[in-house]
PDB file of C-alpha atoms in Angstrom:
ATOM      1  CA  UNK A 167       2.493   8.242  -6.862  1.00 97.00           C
ATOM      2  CA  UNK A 168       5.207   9.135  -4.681  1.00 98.00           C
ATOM      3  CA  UNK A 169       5.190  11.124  -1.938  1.00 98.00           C
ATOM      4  CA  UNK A 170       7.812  13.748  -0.480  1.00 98.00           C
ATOM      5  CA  UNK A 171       8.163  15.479   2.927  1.00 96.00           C
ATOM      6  CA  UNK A 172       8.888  19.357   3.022  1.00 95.00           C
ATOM      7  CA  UNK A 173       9.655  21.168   6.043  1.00 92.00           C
ATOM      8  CA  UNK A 174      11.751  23.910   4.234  1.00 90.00           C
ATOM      9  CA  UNK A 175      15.309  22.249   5.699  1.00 88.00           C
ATOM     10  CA  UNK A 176      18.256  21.984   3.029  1.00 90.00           C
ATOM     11  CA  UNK A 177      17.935  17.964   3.467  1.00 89.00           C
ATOM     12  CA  UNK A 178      13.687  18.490   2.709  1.00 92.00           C
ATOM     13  CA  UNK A 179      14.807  20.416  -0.549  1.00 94.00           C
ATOM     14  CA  UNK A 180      17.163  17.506  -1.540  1.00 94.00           C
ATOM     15  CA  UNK A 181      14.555  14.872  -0.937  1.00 95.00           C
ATOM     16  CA  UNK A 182      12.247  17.096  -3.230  1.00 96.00           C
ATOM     17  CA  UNK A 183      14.892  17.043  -6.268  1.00 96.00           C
ATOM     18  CA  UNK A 184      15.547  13.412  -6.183  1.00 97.00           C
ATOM     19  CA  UNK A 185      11.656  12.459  -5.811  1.00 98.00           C
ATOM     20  CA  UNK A 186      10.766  14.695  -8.665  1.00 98.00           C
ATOM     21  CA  UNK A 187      13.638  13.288 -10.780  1.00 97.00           C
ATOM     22  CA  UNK A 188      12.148   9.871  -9.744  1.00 97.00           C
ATOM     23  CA  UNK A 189       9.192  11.028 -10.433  1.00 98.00           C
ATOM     24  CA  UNK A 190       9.943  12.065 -14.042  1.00 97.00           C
ATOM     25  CA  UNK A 191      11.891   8.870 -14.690  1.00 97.00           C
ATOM     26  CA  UNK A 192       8.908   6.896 -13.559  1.00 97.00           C
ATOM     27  CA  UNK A 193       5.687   9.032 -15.099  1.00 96.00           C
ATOM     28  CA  UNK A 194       4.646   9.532 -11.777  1.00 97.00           C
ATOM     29  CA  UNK A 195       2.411  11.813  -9.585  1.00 98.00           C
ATOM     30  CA  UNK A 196       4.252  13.996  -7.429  1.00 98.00           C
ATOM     31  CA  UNK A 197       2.619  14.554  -3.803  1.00 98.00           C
ATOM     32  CA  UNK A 198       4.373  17.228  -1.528  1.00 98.00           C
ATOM     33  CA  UNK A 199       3.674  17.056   2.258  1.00 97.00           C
ATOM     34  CA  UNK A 200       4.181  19.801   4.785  1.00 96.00           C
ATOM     35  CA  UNK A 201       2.626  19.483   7.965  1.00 95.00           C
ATOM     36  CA  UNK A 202       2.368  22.194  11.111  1.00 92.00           C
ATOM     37  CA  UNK A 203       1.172  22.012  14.514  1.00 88.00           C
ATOM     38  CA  UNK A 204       0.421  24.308  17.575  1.00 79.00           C
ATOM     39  CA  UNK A 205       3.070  24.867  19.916  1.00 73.00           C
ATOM     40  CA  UNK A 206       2.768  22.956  22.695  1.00 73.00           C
ATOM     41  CA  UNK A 207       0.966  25.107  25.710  1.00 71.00           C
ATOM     42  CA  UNK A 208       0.766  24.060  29.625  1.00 70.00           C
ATOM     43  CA  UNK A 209      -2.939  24.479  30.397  1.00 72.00           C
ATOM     44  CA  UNK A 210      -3.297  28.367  28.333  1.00 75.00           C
ATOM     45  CA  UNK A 211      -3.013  29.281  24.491  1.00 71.00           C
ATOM     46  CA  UNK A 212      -1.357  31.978  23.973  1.00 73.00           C
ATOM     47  CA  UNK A 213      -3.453  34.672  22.376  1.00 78.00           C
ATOM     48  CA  UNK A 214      -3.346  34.424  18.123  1.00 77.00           C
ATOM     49  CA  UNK A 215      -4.155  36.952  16.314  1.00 81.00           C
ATOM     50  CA  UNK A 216      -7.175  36.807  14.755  1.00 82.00           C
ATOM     51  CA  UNK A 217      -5.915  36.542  11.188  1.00 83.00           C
ATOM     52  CA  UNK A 218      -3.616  33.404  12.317  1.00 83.00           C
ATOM     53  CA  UNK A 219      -3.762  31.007   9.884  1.00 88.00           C
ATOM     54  CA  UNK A 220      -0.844  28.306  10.505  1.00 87.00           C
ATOM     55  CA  UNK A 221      -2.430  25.794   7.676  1.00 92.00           C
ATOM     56  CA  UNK A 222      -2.219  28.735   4.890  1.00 94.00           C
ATOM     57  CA  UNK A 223       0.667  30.395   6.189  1.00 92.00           C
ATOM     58  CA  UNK A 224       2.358  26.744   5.837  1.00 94.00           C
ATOM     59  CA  UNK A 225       0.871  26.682   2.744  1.00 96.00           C
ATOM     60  CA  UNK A 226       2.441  29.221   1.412  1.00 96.00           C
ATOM     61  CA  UNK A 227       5.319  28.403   2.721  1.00 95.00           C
ATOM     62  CA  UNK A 228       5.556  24.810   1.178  1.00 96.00           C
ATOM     63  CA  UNK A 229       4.310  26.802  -2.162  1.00 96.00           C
ATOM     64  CA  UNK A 230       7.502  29.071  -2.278  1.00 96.00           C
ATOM     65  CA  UNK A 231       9.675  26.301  -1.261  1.00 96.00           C
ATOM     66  CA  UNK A 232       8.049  23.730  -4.461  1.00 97.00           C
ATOM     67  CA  UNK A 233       8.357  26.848  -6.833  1.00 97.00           C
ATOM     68  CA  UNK A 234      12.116  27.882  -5.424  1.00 96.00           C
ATOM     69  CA  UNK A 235      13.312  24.240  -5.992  1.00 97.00           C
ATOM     70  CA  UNK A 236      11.396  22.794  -8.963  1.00 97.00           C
ATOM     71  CA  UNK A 237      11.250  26.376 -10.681  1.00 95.00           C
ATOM     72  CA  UNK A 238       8.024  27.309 -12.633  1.00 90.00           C
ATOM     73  CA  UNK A 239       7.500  24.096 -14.838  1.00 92.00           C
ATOM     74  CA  UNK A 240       8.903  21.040 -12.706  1.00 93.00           C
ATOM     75  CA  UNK A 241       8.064  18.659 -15.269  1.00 93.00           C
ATOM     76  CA  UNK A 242       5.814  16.389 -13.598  1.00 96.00           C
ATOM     77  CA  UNK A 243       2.494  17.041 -11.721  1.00 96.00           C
ATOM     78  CA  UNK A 244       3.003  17.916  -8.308  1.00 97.00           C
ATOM     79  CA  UNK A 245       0.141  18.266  -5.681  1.00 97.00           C
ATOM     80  CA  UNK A 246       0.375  20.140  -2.687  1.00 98.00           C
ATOM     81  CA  UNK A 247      -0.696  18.755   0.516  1.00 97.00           C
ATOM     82  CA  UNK A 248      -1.011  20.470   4.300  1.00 97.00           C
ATOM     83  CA  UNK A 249      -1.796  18.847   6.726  1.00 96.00           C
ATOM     84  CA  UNK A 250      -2.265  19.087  11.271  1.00 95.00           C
ATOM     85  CA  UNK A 251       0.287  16.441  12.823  1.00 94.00           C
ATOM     86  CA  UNK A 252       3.526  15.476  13.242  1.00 92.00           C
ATOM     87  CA  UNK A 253       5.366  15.124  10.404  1.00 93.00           C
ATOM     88  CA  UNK A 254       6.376  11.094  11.055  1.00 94.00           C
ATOM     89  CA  UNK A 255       2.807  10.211  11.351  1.00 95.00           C
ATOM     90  CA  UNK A 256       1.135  12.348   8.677  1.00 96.00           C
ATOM     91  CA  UNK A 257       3.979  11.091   6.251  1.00 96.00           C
ATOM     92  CA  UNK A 258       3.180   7.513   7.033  1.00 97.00           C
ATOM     93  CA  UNK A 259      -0.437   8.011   6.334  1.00 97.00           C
ATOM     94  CA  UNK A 260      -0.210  10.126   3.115  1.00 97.00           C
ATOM     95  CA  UNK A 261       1.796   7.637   1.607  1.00 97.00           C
ATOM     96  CA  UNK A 262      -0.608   4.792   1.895  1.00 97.00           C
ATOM     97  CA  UNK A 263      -1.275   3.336  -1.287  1.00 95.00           C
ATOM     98  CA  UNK A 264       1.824   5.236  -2.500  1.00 97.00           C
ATOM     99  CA  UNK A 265       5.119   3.738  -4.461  1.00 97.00           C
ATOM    100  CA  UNK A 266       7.297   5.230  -2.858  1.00 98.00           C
ATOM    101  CA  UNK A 267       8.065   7.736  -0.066  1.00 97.00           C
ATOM    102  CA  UNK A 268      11.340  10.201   0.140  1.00 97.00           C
ATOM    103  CA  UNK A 269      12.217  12.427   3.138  1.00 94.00           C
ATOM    104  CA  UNK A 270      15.505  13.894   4.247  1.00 90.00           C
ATOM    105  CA  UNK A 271      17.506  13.046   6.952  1.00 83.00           C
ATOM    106  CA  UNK A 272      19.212  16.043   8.868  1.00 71.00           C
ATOM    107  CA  UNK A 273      21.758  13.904   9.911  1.00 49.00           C
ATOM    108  CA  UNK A 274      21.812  13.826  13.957  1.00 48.00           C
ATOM    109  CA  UNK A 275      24.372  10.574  13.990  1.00 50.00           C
ATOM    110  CA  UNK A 276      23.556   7.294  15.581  1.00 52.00           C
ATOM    111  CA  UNK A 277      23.476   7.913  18.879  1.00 50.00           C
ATOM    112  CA  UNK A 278      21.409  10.863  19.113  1.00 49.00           C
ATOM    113  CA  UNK A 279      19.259   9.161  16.268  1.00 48.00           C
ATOM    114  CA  UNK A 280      19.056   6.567  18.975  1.00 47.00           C
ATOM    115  CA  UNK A 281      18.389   9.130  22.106  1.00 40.00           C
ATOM    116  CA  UNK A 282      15.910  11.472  19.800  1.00 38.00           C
ATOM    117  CA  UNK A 283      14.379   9.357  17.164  1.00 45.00           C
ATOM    118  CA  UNK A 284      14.070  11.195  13.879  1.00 85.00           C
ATOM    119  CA  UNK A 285      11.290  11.936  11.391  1.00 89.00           C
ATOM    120  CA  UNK A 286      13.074   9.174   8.522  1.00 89.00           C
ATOM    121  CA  UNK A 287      13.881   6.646  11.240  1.00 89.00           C
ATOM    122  CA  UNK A 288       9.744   6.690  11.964  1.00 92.00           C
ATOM    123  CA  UNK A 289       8.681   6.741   8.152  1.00 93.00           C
ATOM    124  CA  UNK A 290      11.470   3.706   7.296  1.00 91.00           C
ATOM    125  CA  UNK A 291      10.137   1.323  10.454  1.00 93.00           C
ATOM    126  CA  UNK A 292       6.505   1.907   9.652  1.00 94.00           C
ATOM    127  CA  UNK A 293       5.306   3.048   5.818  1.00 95.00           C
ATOM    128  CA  UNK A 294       3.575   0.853   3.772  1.00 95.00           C
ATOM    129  CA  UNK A 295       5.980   1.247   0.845  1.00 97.00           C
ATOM    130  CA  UNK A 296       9.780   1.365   0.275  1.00 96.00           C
ATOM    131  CA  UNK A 297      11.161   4.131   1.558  1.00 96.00           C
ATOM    132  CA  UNK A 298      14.206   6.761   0.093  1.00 95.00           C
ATOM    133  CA  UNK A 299      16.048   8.573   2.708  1.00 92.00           C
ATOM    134  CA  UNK A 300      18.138  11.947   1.101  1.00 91.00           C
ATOM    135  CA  UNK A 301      21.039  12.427   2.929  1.00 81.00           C
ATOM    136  CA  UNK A 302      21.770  15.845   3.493  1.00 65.00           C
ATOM    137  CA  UNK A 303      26.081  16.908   2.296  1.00 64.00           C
ATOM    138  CA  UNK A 304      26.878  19.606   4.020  1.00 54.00           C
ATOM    139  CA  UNK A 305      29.505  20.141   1.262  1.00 42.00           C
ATOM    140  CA  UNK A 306      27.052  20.650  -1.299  1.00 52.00           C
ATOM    141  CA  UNK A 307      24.513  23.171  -1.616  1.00 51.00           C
TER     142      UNK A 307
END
């Protein structure tokens, strides 16, 4: 199994190609994260309407995004998985048990790497299994 995280970024859509070429070349399971969380409040929620539904409106989201890259047959199976959390820690814990993990880097540099921390950074220090960072080429579409 290996798992891939989508957030809908250029650099997410690269790390989906690669793992699902991987994923091809290896016979394995495809597993595509997206994850969503409430904006941060200070002591009030706003008021949501009450059709708000941030896990199926990610959903949908991730869906598009899976079909737009992959097209209609990517070749391999591919699961879909939303999830609550930050992205860093819901990564890590979806791919336990996993072969491999790929995410995509958006590239910050060192030092703000170093002053912000970064999704990849997290998932490389602390997964369970090798990890596959897509750089993102600005050059390149």
């Amino acid at each position: 199994m290996i798992v891939v995280g989508v957030d809908g970024s250029e650099s997410s859509k690269r790390a989906l190609r690669w793992a699902a070429d991987q994923a091809k070349l290896v016979g394995a399971e495809l597993v595509v994260v997206t994850t969503w969380e409430y904006p941060p409040t200070l002591g009030w929620a706003p008021p949501y309407p009450s059709d708000f539904d941030p896990n199926e409106d990610a959903r949908k989201a991730l869906t598009e995004t899976v079909k737009g890259v992959l097209g209609p047959d990517p070749g391999v199976v591919v699961r879909l998985t939303v999830t609550e959390g930050h992205p860093a820690f819901v990564l890590t814990e979806a791919a336990q048990g996993a072969d491999l993990l790929v995410v995509g880097s958006r590239g910050h540099g060192a030092f703000a790497g170093m002053l912000l921390g970064s999704v990849s950074e997290y998932c490389a220090a602390h997964a369970s299994c090798p990890v596959v960072v897509v750089r993102h080429d600005e050059d390149k579409p």
